[in-house]
Amino acid sequence: MPKTKASVTPEHVLKAYGALASGDIEQVKQYWDQDMVWQVPGHNRLSGWYQGLDEFLAFMGEVGKMSDGSFVMEPIAGQVVVTGDYSADLTRNRGHRDGAPDKTMDIEVVHVLRWKGGKVIAGKGAIFGDGTTEYDQFWSRSPAVTPPTH
């Protein structure tokens, strides 16, 4: 099987995430394509497809608003995997809901990004195990669900 040369590097991927975190739209546009698509997993009000950079940024803004700015994605694997036009990174996503600090989320997520010309043209997240349920409950309108103690 021929080896595919990566169009991006792990450092480039991290800079793309840094641009998002900066909130600087000009910096974001250097790494995220205007016509990108993003798929959010799950069965909650944020789940589904976001078409274009504007919709994606609006989604990200809603995440910040609904989590009172507490939502964070911390890299946990120590590296980004890049092959061809794809990258994958593993993060620990945590936060609490706005107005409900006891409604928390702490899950592991893999983000798969597709690149063209050094910009993200498509992305999606994959959540594992019970994290999928936790993710849906976190973004739902339901109150905090506390596991029973014995």
PDB file of C-alpha atoms in Angstrom:
ATOM      1  CA  MET A   1       0.000   0.000   0.000  1.00  0.00           C
ATOM      2  CA  PRO A   2       1.518   3.360  -1.006  1.00  0.00           C
ATOM      3  CA  LYS A   3       2.160   5.791   1.787  1.00  0.00           C
ATOM      4  CA  THR A   4       0.019   8.952   1.621  1.00  0.00           C
ATOM      5  CA  LYS A   5       1.769  12.220   2.371  1.00  0.00           C
ATOM      6  CA  ALA A   6      -0.053  14.253   4.993  1.00  0.00           C
ATOM      7  CA  SER A   7      -1.341  17.636   3.864  1.00  0.00           C
ATOM      8  CA  VAL A   8      -1.215  18.869   7.462  1.00  0.00           C
ATOM      9  CA  THR A   9       0.931  18.192  10.503  1.00  0.00           C
ATOM     10  CA  PRO A  10      -0.076  17.528  14.111  1.00  0.00           C
ATOM     11  CA  GLU A  11       1.145  21.042  14.939  1.00  0.00           C
ATOM     12  CA  HIS A  12      -1.135  22.485  12.238  1.00  0.00           C
ATOM     13  CA  VAL A  13      -4.118  20.665  13.779  1.00  0.00           C
ATOM     14  CA  LEU A  14      -3.320  22.087  17.215  1.00  0.00           C
ATOM     15  CA  LYS A  15      -3.012  25.584  15.727  1.00  0.00           C
ATOM     16  CA  ALA A  16      -6.483  25.158  14.175  1.00  0.00           C
ATOM     17  CA  TYR A  17      -7.939  24.391  17.599  1.00  0.00           C
ATOM     18  CA  GLY A  18      -5.994  27.311  19.056  1.00  0.00           C
ATOM     19  CA  ALA A  19      -7.501  29.610  16.447  1.00  0.00           C
ATOM     20  CA  LEU A  20     -10.995  28.499  17.489  1.00  0.00           C
ATOM     21  CA  ALA A  21     -10.203  29.080  21.148  1.00  0.00           C
ATOM     22  CA  SER A  22      -8.849  32.564  20.386  1.00  0.00           C
ATOM     23  CA  GLY A  23     -12.180  33.814  19.070  1.00  0.00           C
ATOM     24  CA  ASP A  24     -10.283  35.809  16.415  1.00  0.00           C
ATOM     25  CA  ILE A  25     -12.337  35.270  13.238  1.00  0.00           C
ATOM     26  CA  GLU A  26      -9.450  36.127  10.917  1.00  0.00           C
ATOM     27  CA  GLN A  27      -7.269  33.551  12.639  1.00  0.00           C
ATOM     28  CA  VAL A  28     -10.128  30.995  12.510  1.00  0.00           C
ATOM     29  CA  LYS A  29     -10.518  31.517   8.748  1.00  0.00           C
ATOM     30  CA  GLN A  30      -6.872  30.531   8.247  1.00  0.00           C
ATOM     31  CA  TYR A  31      -7.663  26.977   9.404  1.00  0.00           C
ATOM     32  CA  TRP A  32     -11.430  26.418   9.017  1.00  0.00           C
ATOM     33  CA  ASP A  33     -12.997  26.517   5.532  1.00  0.00           C
ATOM     34  CA  GLN A  34     -15.998  28.786   4.929  1.00  0.00           C
ATOM     35  CA  ASP A  35     -17.946  25.851   3.431  1.00  0.00           C
ATOM     36  CA  MET A  36     -16.999  23.273   6.083  1.00  0.00           C
ATOM     37  CA  VAL A  37     -19.475  20.803   7.568  1.00  0.00           C
ATOM     38  CA  TRP A  38     -19.528  19.515  11.141  1.00  0.00           C
ATOM     39  CA  GLN A  39     -21.476  16.619  12.627  1.00  0.00           C
ATOM     40  CA  VAL A  40     -22.318  16.564  16.325  1.00  0.00           C
ATOM     41  CA  PRO A  41     -23.170  13.093  17.668  1.00  0.00           C
ATOM     42  CA  GLY A  42     -25.989  12.172  19.985  1.00  0.00           C
ATOM     43  CA  HIS A  43     -29.684  12.813  20.374  1.00  0.00           C
ATOM     44  CA  ASN A  44     -29.885  16.229  21.982  1.00  0.00           C
ATOM     45  CA  ARG A  45     -30.651  19.783  20.910  1.00  0.00           C
ATOM     46  CA  LEU A  46     -27.094  20.372  19.675  1.00  0.00           C
ATOM     47  CA  SER A  47     -26.805  17.103  17.721  1.00  0.00           C
ATOM     48  CA  GLY A  48     -26.867  17.100  13.938  1.00  0.00           C
ATOM     49  CA  TRP A  49     -25.119  18.692  10.977  1.00  0.00           C
ATOM     50  CA  TYR A  50     -23.784  22.250  10.849  1.00  0.00           C
ATOM     51  CA  GLN A  51     -23.298  23.586   7.317  1.00  0.00           C
ATOM     52  CA  GLY A  52     -20.673  26.281   6.834  1.00  0.00           C
ATOM     53  CA  LEU A  53     -18.310  28.111   9.134  1.00  0.00           C
ATOM     54  CA  ASP A  54     -20.990  30.525  10.354  1.00  0.00           C
ATOM     55  CA  GLU A  55     -23.266  27.697  11.556  1.00  0.00           C
ATOM     56  CA  PHE A  56     -20.312  25.895  13.122  1.00  0.00           C
ATOM     57  CA  LEU A  57     -19.226  29.016  15.006  1.00  0.00           C
ATOM     58  CA  ALA A  58     -22.820  29.616  16.126  1.00  0.00           C
ATOM     59  CA  PHE A  59     -22.850  26.026  17.467  1.00  0.00           C
ATOM     60  CA  MET A  60     -19.586  26.667  19.308  1.00  0.00           C
ATOM     61  CA  GLY A  61     -21.067  29.865  20.743  1.00  0.00           C
ATOM     62  CA  GLU A  62     -24.117  27.947  21.955  1.00  0.00           C
ATOM     63  CA  VAL A  63     -21.843  25.395  23.652  1.00  0.00           C
ATOM     64  CA  GLY A  64     -20.112  28.261  25.467  1.00  0.00           C
ATOM     65  CA  LYS A  65     -23.402  29.895  26.435  1.00  0.00           C
ATOM     66  CA  MET A  66     -25.066  26.688  27.643  1.00  0.00           C
ATOM     67  CA  SER A  67     -21.981  25.747  29.687  1.00  0.00           C
ATOM     68  CA  ASP A  68     -21.422  29.214  31.134  1.00  0.00           C
ATOM     69  CA  GLY A  69     -18.023  29.189  29.417  1.00  0.00           C
ATOM     70  CA  SER A  70     -16.912  26.137  31.420  1.00  0.00           C
ATOM     71  CA  PHE A  71     -16.715  23.707  28.475  1.00  0.00           C
ATOM     72  CA  VAL A  72     -13.116  22.659  27.798  1.00  0.00           C
ATOM     73  CA  MET A  73     -11.470  20.137  25.475  1.00  0.00           C
ATOM     74  CA  GLU A  74      -8.200  18.899  26.957  1.00  0.00           C
ATOM     75  CA  PRO A  75      -5.885  16.785  24.771  1.00  0.00           C
ATOM     76  CA  ILE A  76      -5.271  13.474  26.546  1.00  0.00           C
ATOM     77  CA  ALA A  77      -3.365  11.283  24.111  1.00  0.00           C
ATOM     78  CA  GLY A  78      -0.340  13.521  23.819  1.00  0.00           C
ATOM     79  CA  GLN A  79      -0.405  13.485  20.036  1.00  0.00           C
ATOM     80  CA  VAL A  80      -2.539  14.006  16.955  1.00  0.00           C
ATOM     81  CA  VAL A  81      -2.691  11.303  14.306  1.00  0.00           C
ATOM     82  CA  VAL A  82      -2.467  12.616  10.739  1.00  0.00           C
ATOM     83  CA  THR A  83      -2.710  10.544   7.578  1.00  0.00           C
ATOM     84  CA  GLY A  84      -3.413  11.892   4.126  1.00  0.00           C
ATOM     85  CA  ASP A  85      -6.169  14.468   4.388  1.00  0.00           C
ATOM     86  CA  TYR A  86      -7.422  13.277   7.789  1.00  0.00           C
ATOM     87  CA  SER A  87      -6.494  13.908  11.395  1.00  0.00           C
ATOM     88  CA  ALA A  88      -7.742  12.393  14.639  1.00  0.00           C
ATOM     89  CA  ASP A  89      -7.278  13.656  18.173  1.00  0.00           C
ATOM     90  CA  LEU A  90      -8.460  12.403  21.554  1.00  0.00           C
ATOM     91  CA  THR A  91      -9.761  14.887  24.108  1.00  0.00           C
ATOM     92  CA  ARG A  92     -11.337  14.929  27.535  1.00  0.00           C
ATOM     93  CA  ASN A  93     -14.362  17.224  27.312  1.00  0.00           C
ATOM     94  CA  ARG A  94     -15.622  18.680  30.572  1.00  0.00           C
ATOM     95  CA  GLY A  95     -17.906  21.381  31.813  1.00  0.00           C
ATOM     96  CA  HIS A  96     -21.019  22.270  33.774  1.00  0.00           C
ATOM     97  CA  ARG A  97     -24.346  23.694  32.638  1.00  0.00           C
ATOM     98  CA  ASP A  98     -25.160  27.374  32.936  1.00  0.00           C
ATOM     99  CA  GLY A  99     -27.121  27.909  36.140  1.00  0.00           C
ATOM    100  CA  ALA A 100     -26.640  24.278  37.217  1.00  0.00           C
ATOM    101  CA  PRO A 101     -23.072  23.727  38.417  1.00  0.00           C
ATOM    102  CA  ASP A 102     -24.018  20.252  39.674  1.00  0.00           C
ATOM    103  CA  LYS A 103     -24.979  19.178  36.126  1.00  0.00           C
ATOM    104  CA  THR A 104     -21.558  18.187  34.826  1.00  0.00           C
ATOM    105  CA  MET A 105     -20.014  16.283  31.958  1.00  0.00           C
ATOM    106  CA  ASP A 106     -16.659  14.511  31.765  1.00  0.00           C
ATOM    107  CA  ILE A 107     -16.247  12.395  28.600  1.00  0.00           C
ATOM    108  CA  GLU A 108     -13.615  11.183  26.150  1.00  0.00           C
ATOM    109  CA  VAL A 109     -14.053  12.181  22.505  1.00  0.00           C
ATOM    110  CA  VAL A 110     -12.226  11.485  19.268  1.00  0.00           C
ATOM    111  CA  HIS A 111     -12.487  14.265  16.679  1.00  0.00           C
ATOM    112  CA  VAL A 112     -11.922  13.273  13.066  1.00  0.00           C
ATOM    113  CA  LEU A 113     -11.126  16.189  10.770  1.00  0.00           C
ATOM    114  CA  ARG A 114     -10.820  16.195   6.984  1.00  0.00           C
ATOM    115  CA  TRP A 115      -8.465  18.759   5.466  1.00  0.00           C
ATOM    116  CA  LYS A 116      -8.049  20.424   2.087  1.00  0.00           C
ATOM    117  CA  GLY A 117      -5.553  23.161   1.334  1.00  0.00           C
ATOM    118  CA  GLY A 118      -4.600  23.372   5.011  1.00  0.00           C
ATOM    119  CA  LYS A 119      -8.173  24.028   6.181  1.00  0.00           C
ATOM    120  CA  VAL A 120     -10.778  21.857   7.871  1.00  0.00           C
ATOM    121  CA  ILE A 121     -13.512  21.013   5.365  1.00  0.00           C
ATOM    122  CA  ALA A 122     -15.354  18.452   7.528  1.00  0.00           C
ATOM    123  CA  GLY A 123     -15.336  17.261  11.104  1.00  0.00           C
ATOM    124  CA  LYS A 124     -17.160  14.997  13.503  1.00  0.00           C
ATOM    125  CA  GLY A 125     -16.872  13.716  17.017  1.00  0.00           C
ATOM    126  CA  ALA A 126     -17.140  10.187  18.348  1.00  0.00           C
ATOM    127  CA  ILE A 127     -18.066   9.569  21.972  1.00  0.00           C
ATOM    128  CA  PHE A 128     -17.546   6.195  23.622  1.00  0.00           C
ATOM    129  CA  GLY A 129     -19.295   4.013  26.167  1.00  0.00           C
ATOM    130  CA  ASP A 130     -21.540   5.714  28.690  1.00  0.00           C
ATOM    131  CA  GLY A 131     -20.177   9.054  27.526  1.00  0.00           C
ATOM    132  CA  THR A 132     -22.824   9.144  24.798  1.00  0.00           C
ATOM    133  CA  THR A 133     -25.626   9.034  27.373  1.00  0.00           C
ATOM    134  CA  GLU A 134     -23.815  11.519  29.592  1.00  0.00           C
ATOM    135  CA  TYR A 135     -23.376  13.878  26.614  1.00  0.00           C
ATOM    136  CA  ASP A 136     -27.083  13.743  25.725  1.00  0.00           C
ATOM    137  CA  GLN A 137     -28.166  14.254  29.344  1.00  0.00           C
ATOM    138  CA  PHE A 138     -25.752  17.152  29.762  1.00  0.00           C
ATOM    139  CA  TRP A 139     -27.248  19.133  26.864  1.00  0.00           C
ATOM    140  CA  SER A 140     -30.847  18.150  27.665  1.00  0.00           C
ATOM    141  CA  ARG A 141     -33.298  20.310  29.574  1.00  0.00           C
ATOM    142  CA  SER A 142     -33.569  17.636  32.308  1.00  0.00           C
ATOM    143  CA  PRO A 143     -32.224  18.323  35.787  1.00  0.00           C
ATOM    144  CA  ALA A 144     -28.948  16.788  36.925  1.00  0.00           C
ATOM    145  CA  VAL A 145     -29.089  13.038  37.192  1.00  0.00           C
ATOM    146  CA  THR A 146     -27.172  11.770  40.196  1.00  0.00           C
ATOM    147  CA  PRO A 147     -26.275   8.079  40.339  1.00  0.00           C
ATOM    148  CA  PRO A 148     -27.645   6.288  43.409  1.00  0.00           C
ATOM    149  CA  THR A 149     -25.239   5.765  46.304  1.00  0.00           C
ATOM    150  CA  HIS A 150     -25.222   2.524  48.249  1.00  0.00           C
TER     151      HIS A 150
END
